[in-house]
PDB file of C-alpha atoms in Angstrom:
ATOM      1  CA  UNK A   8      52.022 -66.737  54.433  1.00 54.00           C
ATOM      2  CA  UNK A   9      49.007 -64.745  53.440  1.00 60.00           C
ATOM      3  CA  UNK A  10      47.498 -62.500  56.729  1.00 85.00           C
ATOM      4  CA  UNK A  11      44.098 -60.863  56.466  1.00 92.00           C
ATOM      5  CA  UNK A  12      43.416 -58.321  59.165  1.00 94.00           C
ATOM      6  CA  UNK A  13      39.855 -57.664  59.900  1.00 96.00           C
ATOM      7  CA  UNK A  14      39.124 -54.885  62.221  1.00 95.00           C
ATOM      8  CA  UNK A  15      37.381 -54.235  64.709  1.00 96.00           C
ATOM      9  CA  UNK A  16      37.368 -57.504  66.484  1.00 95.00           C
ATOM     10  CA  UNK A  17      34.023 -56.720  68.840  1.00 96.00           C
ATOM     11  CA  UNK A  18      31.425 -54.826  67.810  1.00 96.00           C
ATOM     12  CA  UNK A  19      28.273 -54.150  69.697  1.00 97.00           C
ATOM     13  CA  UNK A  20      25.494 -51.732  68.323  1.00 96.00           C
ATOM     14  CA  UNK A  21      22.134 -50.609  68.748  1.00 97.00           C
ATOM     15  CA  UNK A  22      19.129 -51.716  66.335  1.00 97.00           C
ATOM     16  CA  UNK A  23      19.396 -49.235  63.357  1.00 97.00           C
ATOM     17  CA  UNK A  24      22.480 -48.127  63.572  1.00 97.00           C
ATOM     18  CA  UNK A  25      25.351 -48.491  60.720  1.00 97.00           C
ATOM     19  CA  UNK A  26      28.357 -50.185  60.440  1.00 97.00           C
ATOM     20  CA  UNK A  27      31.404 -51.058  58.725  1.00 98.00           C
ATOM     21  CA  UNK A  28      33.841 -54.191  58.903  1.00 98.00           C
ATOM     22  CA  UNK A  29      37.668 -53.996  57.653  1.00 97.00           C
ATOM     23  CA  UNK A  30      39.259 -56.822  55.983  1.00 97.00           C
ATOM     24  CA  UNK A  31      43.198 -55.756  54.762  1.00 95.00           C
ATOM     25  CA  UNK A  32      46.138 -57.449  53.840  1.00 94.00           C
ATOM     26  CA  UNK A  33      49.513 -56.916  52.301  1.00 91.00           C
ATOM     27  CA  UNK A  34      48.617 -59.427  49.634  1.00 89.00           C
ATOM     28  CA  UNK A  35      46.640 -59.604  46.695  1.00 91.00           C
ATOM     29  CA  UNK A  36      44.080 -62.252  46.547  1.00 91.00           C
ATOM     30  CA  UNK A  37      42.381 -63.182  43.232  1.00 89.00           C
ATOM     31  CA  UNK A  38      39.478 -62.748  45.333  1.00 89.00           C
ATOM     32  CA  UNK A  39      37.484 -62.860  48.143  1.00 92.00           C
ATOM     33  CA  UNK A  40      34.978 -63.827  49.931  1.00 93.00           C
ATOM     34  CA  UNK A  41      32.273 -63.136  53.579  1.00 96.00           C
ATOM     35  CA  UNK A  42      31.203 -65.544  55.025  1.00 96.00           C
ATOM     36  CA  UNK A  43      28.780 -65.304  58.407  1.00 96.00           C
ATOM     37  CA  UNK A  44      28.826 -67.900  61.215  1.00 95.00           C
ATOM     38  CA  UNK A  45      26.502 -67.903  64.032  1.00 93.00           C
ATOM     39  CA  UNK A  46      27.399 -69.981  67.158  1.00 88.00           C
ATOM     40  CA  UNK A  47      27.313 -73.699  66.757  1.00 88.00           C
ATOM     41  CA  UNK A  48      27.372 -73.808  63.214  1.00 93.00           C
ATOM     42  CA  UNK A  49      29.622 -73.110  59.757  1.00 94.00           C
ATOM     43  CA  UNK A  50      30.307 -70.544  58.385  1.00 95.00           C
ATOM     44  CA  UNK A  51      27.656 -69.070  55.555  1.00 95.00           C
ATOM     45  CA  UNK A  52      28.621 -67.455  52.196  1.00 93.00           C
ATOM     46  CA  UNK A  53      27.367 -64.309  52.032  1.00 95.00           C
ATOM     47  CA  UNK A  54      29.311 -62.983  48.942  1.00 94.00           C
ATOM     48  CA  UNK A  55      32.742 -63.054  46.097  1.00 92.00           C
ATOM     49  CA  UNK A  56      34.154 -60.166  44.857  1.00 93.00           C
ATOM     50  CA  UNK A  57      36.237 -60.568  42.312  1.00 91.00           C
ATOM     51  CA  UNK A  58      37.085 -57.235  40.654  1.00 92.00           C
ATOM     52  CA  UNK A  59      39.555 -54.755  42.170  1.00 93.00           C
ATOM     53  CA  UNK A  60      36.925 -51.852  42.900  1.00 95.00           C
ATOM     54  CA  UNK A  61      33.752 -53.914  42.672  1.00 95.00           C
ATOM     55  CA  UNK A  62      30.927 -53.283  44.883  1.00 97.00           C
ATOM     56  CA  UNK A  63      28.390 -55.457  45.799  1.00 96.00           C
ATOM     57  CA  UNK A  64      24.789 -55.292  47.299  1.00 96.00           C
ATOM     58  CA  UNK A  65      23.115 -57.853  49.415  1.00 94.00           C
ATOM     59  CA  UNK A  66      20.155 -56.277  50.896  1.00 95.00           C
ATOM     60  CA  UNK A  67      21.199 -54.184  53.651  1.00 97.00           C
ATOM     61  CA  UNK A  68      24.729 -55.714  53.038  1.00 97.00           C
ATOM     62  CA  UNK A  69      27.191 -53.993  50.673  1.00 98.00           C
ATOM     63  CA  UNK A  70      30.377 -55.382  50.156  1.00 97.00           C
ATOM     64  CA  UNK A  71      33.616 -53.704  48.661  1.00 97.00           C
ATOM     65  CA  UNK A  72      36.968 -55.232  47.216  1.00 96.00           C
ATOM     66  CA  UNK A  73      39.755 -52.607  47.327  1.00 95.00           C
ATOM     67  CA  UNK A  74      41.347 -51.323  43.579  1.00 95.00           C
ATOM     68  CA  UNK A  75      44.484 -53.224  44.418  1.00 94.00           C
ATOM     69  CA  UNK A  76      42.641 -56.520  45.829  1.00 93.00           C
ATOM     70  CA  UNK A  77      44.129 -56.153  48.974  1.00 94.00           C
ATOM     71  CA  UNK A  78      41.712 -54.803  51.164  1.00 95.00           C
ATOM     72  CA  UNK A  79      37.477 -55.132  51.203  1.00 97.00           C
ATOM     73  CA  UNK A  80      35.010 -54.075  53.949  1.00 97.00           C
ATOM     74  CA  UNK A  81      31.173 -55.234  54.737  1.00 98.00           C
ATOM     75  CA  UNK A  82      28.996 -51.930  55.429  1.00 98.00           C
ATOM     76  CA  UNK A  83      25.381 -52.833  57.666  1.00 97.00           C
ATOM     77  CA  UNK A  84      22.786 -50.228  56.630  1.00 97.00           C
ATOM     78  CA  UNK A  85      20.573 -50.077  60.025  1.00 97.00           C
ATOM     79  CA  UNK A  86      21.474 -53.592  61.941  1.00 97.00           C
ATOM     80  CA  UNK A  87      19.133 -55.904  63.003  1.00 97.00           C
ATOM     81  CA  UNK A  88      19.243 -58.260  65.668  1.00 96.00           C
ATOM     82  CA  UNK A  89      19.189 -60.684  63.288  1.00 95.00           C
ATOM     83  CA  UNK A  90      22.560 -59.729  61.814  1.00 96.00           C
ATOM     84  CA  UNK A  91      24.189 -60.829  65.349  1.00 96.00           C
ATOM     85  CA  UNK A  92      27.149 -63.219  64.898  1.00 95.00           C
ATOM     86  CA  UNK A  93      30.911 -63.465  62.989  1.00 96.00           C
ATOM     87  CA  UNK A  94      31.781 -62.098  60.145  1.00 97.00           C
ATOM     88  CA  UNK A  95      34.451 -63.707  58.566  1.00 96.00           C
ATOM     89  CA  UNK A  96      36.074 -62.486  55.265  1.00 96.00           C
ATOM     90  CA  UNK A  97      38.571 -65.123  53.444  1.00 94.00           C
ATOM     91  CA  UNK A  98      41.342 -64.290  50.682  1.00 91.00           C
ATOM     92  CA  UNK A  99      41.861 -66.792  47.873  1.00 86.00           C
ATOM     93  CA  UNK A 100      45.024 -66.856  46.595  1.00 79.00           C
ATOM     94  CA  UNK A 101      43.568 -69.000  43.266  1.00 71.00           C
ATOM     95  CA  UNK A 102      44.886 -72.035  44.079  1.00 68.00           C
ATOM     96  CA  UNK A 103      41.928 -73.346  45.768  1.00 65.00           C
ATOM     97  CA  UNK A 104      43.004 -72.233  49.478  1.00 77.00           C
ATOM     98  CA  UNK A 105      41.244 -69.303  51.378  1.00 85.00           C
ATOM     99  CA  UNK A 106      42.767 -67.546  53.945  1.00 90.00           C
ATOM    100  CA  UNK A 107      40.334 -66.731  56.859  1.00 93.00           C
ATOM    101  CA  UNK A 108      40.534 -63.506  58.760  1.00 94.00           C
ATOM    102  CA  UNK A 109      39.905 -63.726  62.851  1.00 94.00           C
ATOM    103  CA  UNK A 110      36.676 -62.491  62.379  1.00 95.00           C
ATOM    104  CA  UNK A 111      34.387 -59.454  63.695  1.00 96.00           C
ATOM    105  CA  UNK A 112      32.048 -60.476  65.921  1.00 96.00           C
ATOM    106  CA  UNK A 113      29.053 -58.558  66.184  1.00 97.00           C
ATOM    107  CA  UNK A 114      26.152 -58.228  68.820  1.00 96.00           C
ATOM    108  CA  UNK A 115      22.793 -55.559  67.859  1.00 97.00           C
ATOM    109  CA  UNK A 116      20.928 -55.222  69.960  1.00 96.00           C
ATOM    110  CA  UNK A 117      17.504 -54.643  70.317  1.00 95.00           C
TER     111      UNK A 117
ATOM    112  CA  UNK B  69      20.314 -80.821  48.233  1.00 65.00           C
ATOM    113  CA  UNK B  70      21.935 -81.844  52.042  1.00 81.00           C
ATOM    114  CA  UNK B  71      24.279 -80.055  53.234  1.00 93.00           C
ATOM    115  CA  UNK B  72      27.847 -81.374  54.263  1.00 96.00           C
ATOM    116  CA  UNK B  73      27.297 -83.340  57.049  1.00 96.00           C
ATOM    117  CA  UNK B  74      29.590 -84.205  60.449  1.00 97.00           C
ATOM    118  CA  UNK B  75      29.500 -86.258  63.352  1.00 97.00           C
ATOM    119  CA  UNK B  76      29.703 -86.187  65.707  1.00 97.00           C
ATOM    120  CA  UNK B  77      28.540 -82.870  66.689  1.00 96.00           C
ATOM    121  CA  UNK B  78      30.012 -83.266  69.843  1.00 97.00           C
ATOM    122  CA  UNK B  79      33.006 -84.850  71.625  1.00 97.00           C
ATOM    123  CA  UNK B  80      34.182 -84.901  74.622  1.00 97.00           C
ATOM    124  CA  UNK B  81      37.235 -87.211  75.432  1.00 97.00           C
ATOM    125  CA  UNK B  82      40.485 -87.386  78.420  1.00 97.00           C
ATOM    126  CA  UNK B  83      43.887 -86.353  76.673  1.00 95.00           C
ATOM    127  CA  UNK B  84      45.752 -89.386  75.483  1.00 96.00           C
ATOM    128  CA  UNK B  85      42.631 -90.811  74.165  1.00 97.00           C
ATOM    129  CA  UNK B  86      41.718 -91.102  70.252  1.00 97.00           C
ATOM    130  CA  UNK B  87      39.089 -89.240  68.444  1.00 97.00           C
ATOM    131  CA  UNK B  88      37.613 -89.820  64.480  1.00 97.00           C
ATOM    132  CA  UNK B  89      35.494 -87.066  62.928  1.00 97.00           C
ATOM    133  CA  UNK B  90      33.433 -88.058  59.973  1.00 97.00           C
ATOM    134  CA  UNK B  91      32.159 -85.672  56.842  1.00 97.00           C
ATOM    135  CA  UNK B  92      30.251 -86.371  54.130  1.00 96.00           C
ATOM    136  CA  UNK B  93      30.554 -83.502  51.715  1.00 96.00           C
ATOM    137  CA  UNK B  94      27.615 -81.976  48.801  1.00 94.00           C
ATOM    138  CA  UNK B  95      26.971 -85.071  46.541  1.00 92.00           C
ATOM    139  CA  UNK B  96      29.538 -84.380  43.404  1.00 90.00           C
ATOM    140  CA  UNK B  97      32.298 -82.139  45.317  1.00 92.00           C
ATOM    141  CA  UNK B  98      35.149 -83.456  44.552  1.00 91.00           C
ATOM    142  CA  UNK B  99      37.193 -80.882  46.530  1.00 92.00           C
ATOM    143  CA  UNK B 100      37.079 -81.731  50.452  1.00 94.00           C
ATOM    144  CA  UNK B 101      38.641 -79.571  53.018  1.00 95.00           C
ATOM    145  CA  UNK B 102      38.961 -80.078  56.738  1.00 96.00           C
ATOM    146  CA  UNK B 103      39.660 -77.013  59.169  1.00 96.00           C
ATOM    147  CA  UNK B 104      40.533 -76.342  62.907  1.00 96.00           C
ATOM    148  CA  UNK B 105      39.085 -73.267  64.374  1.00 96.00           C
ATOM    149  CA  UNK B 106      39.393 -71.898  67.761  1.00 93.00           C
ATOM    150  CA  UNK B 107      36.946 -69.946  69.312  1.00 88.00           C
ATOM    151  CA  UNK B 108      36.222 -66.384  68.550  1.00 83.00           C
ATOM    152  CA  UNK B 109      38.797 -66.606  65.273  1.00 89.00           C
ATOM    153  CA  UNK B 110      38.798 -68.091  61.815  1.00 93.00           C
ATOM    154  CA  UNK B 111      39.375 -71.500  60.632  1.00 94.00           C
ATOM    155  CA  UNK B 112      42.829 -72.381  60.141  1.00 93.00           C
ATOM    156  CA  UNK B 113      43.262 -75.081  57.047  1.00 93.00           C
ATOM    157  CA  UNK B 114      44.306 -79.041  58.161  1.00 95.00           C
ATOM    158  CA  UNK B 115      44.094 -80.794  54.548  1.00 94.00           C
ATOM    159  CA  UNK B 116      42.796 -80.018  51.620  1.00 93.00           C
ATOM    160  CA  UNK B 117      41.774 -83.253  49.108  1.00 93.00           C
ATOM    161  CA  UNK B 118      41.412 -83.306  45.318  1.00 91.00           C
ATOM    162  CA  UNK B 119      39.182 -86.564  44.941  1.00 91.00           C
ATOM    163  CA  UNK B 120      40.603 -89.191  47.545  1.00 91.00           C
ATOM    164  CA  UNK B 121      44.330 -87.224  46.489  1.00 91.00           C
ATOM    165  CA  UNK B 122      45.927 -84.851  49.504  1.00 92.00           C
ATOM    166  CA  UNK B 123      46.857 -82.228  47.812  1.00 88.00           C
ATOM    167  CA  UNK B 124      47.829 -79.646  50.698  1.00 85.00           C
ATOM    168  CA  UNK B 125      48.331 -81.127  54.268  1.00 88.00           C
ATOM    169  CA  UNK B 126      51.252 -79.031  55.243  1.00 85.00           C
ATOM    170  CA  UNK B 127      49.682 -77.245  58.396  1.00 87.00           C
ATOM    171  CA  UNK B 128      47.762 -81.294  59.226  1.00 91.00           C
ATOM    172  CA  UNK B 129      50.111 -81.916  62.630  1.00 90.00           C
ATOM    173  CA  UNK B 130      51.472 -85.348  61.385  1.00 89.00           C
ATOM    174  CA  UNK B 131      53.183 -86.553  64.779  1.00 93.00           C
ATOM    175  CA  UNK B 132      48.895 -86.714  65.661  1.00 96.00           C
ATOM    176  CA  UNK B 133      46.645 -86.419  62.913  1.00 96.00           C
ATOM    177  CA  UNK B 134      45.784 -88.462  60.382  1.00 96.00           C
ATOM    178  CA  UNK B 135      42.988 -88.239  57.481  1.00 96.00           C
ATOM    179  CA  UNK B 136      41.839 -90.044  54.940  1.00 95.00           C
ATOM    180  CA  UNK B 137      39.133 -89.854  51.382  1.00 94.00           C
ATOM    181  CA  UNK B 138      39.334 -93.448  50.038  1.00 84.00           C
ATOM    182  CA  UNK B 139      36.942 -92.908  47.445  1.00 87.00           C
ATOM    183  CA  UNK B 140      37.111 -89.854  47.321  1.00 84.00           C
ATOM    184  CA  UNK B 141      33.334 -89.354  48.680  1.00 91.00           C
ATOM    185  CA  UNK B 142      33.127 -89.301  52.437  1.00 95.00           C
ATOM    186  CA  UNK B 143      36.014 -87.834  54.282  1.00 97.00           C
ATOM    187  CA  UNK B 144      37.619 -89.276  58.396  1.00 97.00           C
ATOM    188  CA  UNK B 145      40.150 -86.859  60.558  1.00 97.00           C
ATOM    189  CA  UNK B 146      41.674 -88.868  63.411  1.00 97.00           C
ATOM    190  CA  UNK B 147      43.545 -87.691  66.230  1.00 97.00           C
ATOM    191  CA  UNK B 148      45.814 -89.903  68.100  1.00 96.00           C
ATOM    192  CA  UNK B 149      47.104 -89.326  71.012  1.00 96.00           C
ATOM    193  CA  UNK B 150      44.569 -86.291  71.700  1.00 96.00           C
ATOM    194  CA  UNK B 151      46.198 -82.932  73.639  1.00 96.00           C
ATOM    195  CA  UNK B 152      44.580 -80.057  75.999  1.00 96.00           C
ATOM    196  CA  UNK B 153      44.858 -77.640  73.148  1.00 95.00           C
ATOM    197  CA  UNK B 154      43.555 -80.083  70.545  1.00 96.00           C
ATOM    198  CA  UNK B 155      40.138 -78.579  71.841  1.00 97.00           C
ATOM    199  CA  UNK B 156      38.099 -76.752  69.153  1.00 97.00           C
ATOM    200  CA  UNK B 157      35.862 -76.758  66.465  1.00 97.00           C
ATOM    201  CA  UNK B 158      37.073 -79.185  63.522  1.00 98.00           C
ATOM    202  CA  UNK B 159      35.108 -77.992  60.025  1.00 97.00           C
ATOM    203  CA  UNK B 160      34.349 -79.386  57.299  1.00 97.00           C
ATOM    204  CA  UNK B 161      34.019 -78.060  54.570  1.00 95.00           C
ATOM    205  CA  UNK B 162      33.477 -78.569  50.351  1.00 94.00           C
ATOM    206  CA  UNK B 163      33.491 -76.915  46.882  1.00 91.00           C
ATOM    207  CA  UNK B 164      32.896 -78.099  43.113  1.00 86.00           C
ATOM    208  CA  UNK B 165      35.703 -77.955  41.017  1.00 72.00           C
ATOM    209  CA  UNK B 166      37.166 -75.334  39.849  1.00 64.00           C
ATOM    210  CA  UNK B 167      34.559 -72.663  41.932  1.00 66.00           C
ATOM    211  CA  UNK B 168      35.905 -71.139  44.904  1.00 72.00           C
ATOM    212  CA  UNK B 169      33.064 -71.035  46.751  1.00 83.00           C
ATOM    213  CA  UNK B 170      33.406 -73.480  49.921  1.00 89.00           C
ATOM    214  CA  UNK B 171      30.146 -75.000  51.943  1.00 92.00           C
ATOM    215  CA  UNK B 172      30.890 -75.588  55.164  1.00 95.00           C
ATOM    216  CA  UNK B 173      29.571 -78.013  58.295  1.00 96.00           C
ATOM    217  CA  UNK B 174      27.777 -77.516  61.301  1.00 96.00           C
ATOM    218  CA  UNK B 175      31.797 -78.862  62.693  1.00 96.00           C
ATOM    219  CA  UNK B 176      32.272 -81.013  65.784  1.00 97.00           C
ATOM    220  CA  UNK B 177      33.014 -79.276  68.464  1.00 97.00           C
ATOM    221  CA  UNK B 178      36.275 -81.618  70.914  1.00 97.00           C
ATOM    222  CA  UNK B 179      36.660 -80.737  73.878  1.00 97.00           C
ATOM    223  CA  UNK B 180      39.875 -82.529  75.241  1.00 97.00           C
ATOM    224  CA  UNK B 181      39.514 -82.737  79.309  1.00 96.00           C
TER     225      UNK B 181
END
C-alpha cells in the first residue's frame, strides 16, 4: 500500500504571510497531483507534476515534485483569506488510482 | 460543461436502514470512481469502473456495499444494512480515459444516527 504523508496537518496564518505544505512518501508515483477542497464540496485540481524536479507556478501557488518522485510540497506566497480550506495532494501510481494524503488544512486569516 | 453531479446532498438515516447515492459523471468519462472520506482526511477509494466494468473494488466493504454502472453512464452506491461509522462524505468522482486528472462531486454527506 502506497502512504503519502502531508505535513503539517493544521495550519493557521495571518494575511500575507508564507507558507509551505509537505507531501512525502516512500514510493514513487508516476505523478502527482493538489487538489483544494473547501467545506461542503469536492475536491478542486489545482495542479500535475509529472517530472522528478519540476516546478510549477500557479499564481501565488508554486508547486514542486521531488527528483526521486517521492516527495512534492505547495509553497503560498502571501495567503489570502481566500486560500482558506484543504489541501490535498494525491500520488498516482499509473494505473489509474490516486492515493490521497490526509490533507493540510489551512485557516488565513484576515 | 456540468459538473459530476450527486444526490442526494444530504442523508440522514437510523443504522440498519438502507441508503442509495446517485452520480452522474462529465458527459464522455468513461472512468467513474466512488470514494469515502471522513472528515478532516482524504478520500479513501470504494470502486473504481472502466465503462459499466469494476475494475478495482477491493477496499468496496462487500458484506454492505454494493454499486453498480449499467451503461456505463450514470453510476448508484448502496449501503445495506447502514452502520454508526458508515457516516461520511461519499465522492464521486470522474476522468477521461487515459488522463489522470479526476473531477470530483459536491459528495453526499450520510450521517448514520
Amino acid at each position: 500500500t502506497q502512504l503519502l504523508e502531508q505535513s503539517p496537518q493544521f495550519l493557521s496564518i495571518q494575511e500575507g504571510e508564507n507558507l509551505t505544505v509537505y507531501c512525502n512518501s516512500s514510493s514513487v508515483f508516476s505523478s502527482l497531483q493538489w487538489y483544494r477542497q473547501e467545506p461542503g464540496e469536492g475536491p478542486v485540481l489545482l495542479v500535475t507534476v509529472v517530472t522528478g524536479g519540476e516546478v510549477k507556478k500557479l499564481k501565488r501557488l508554486t508547486f514542486q515534485f521531488g527528483d526521486a518522485r517521492k516527495d512534492s510540497s505547495l509553497h503560498i506566497t502571501a495567503a489570502q483569506p481566500g486560500d482558506t480550506g484543504l489541501y490535498l495532494c494525491a500520488g498516482d501510481d499509473a494505473g489509474n488510482m490516486l492515493t490521497f494524503g490526509g490533507g493540510t488544512r489551512l485557516m488565513v486569516k484576515p | 460543461e456540468a459538473g459530476v453531479v450527486q444526490s442526494p446532498r444530504y442523508k440522514i438515516i437510523e443504522k440498519k436502514q438502507p441508503v442509495a447515492f446517485w452520480c452522474n459523471p462529465i458527459s464522455g468519462h468513461n472512468t467513474l470512481y466512488w470514494y469515502l472520506q471522513n472528515l478532516g482526511q482524504g478520500p479513501e477509494l470504494l470502486i473504481r469502473y472502466e465503462n459499466e466494468e469494476a475494475v478495482d473494488d477491493s477496499q468496496l466493504p462487500k458484506d454492505r456495499f454494493s454499486a453498480e454502472r449499467l451503461k456505463g453512464v450514470d453510476s448508484t452506491l448502496k449501503i445495506q444494512p447502514a452502520e454508526l461509522g458508515d457516516s461520511a462524505v461519499y465522492l464521486c468522482a470522474s476522468s477521461l480515459g487515459g488522463d489522470r486528472s479526476q473531477f470530483f462531486g459536491p459528495g453526499t454527506r450520510l450521517t448514520v444516527l
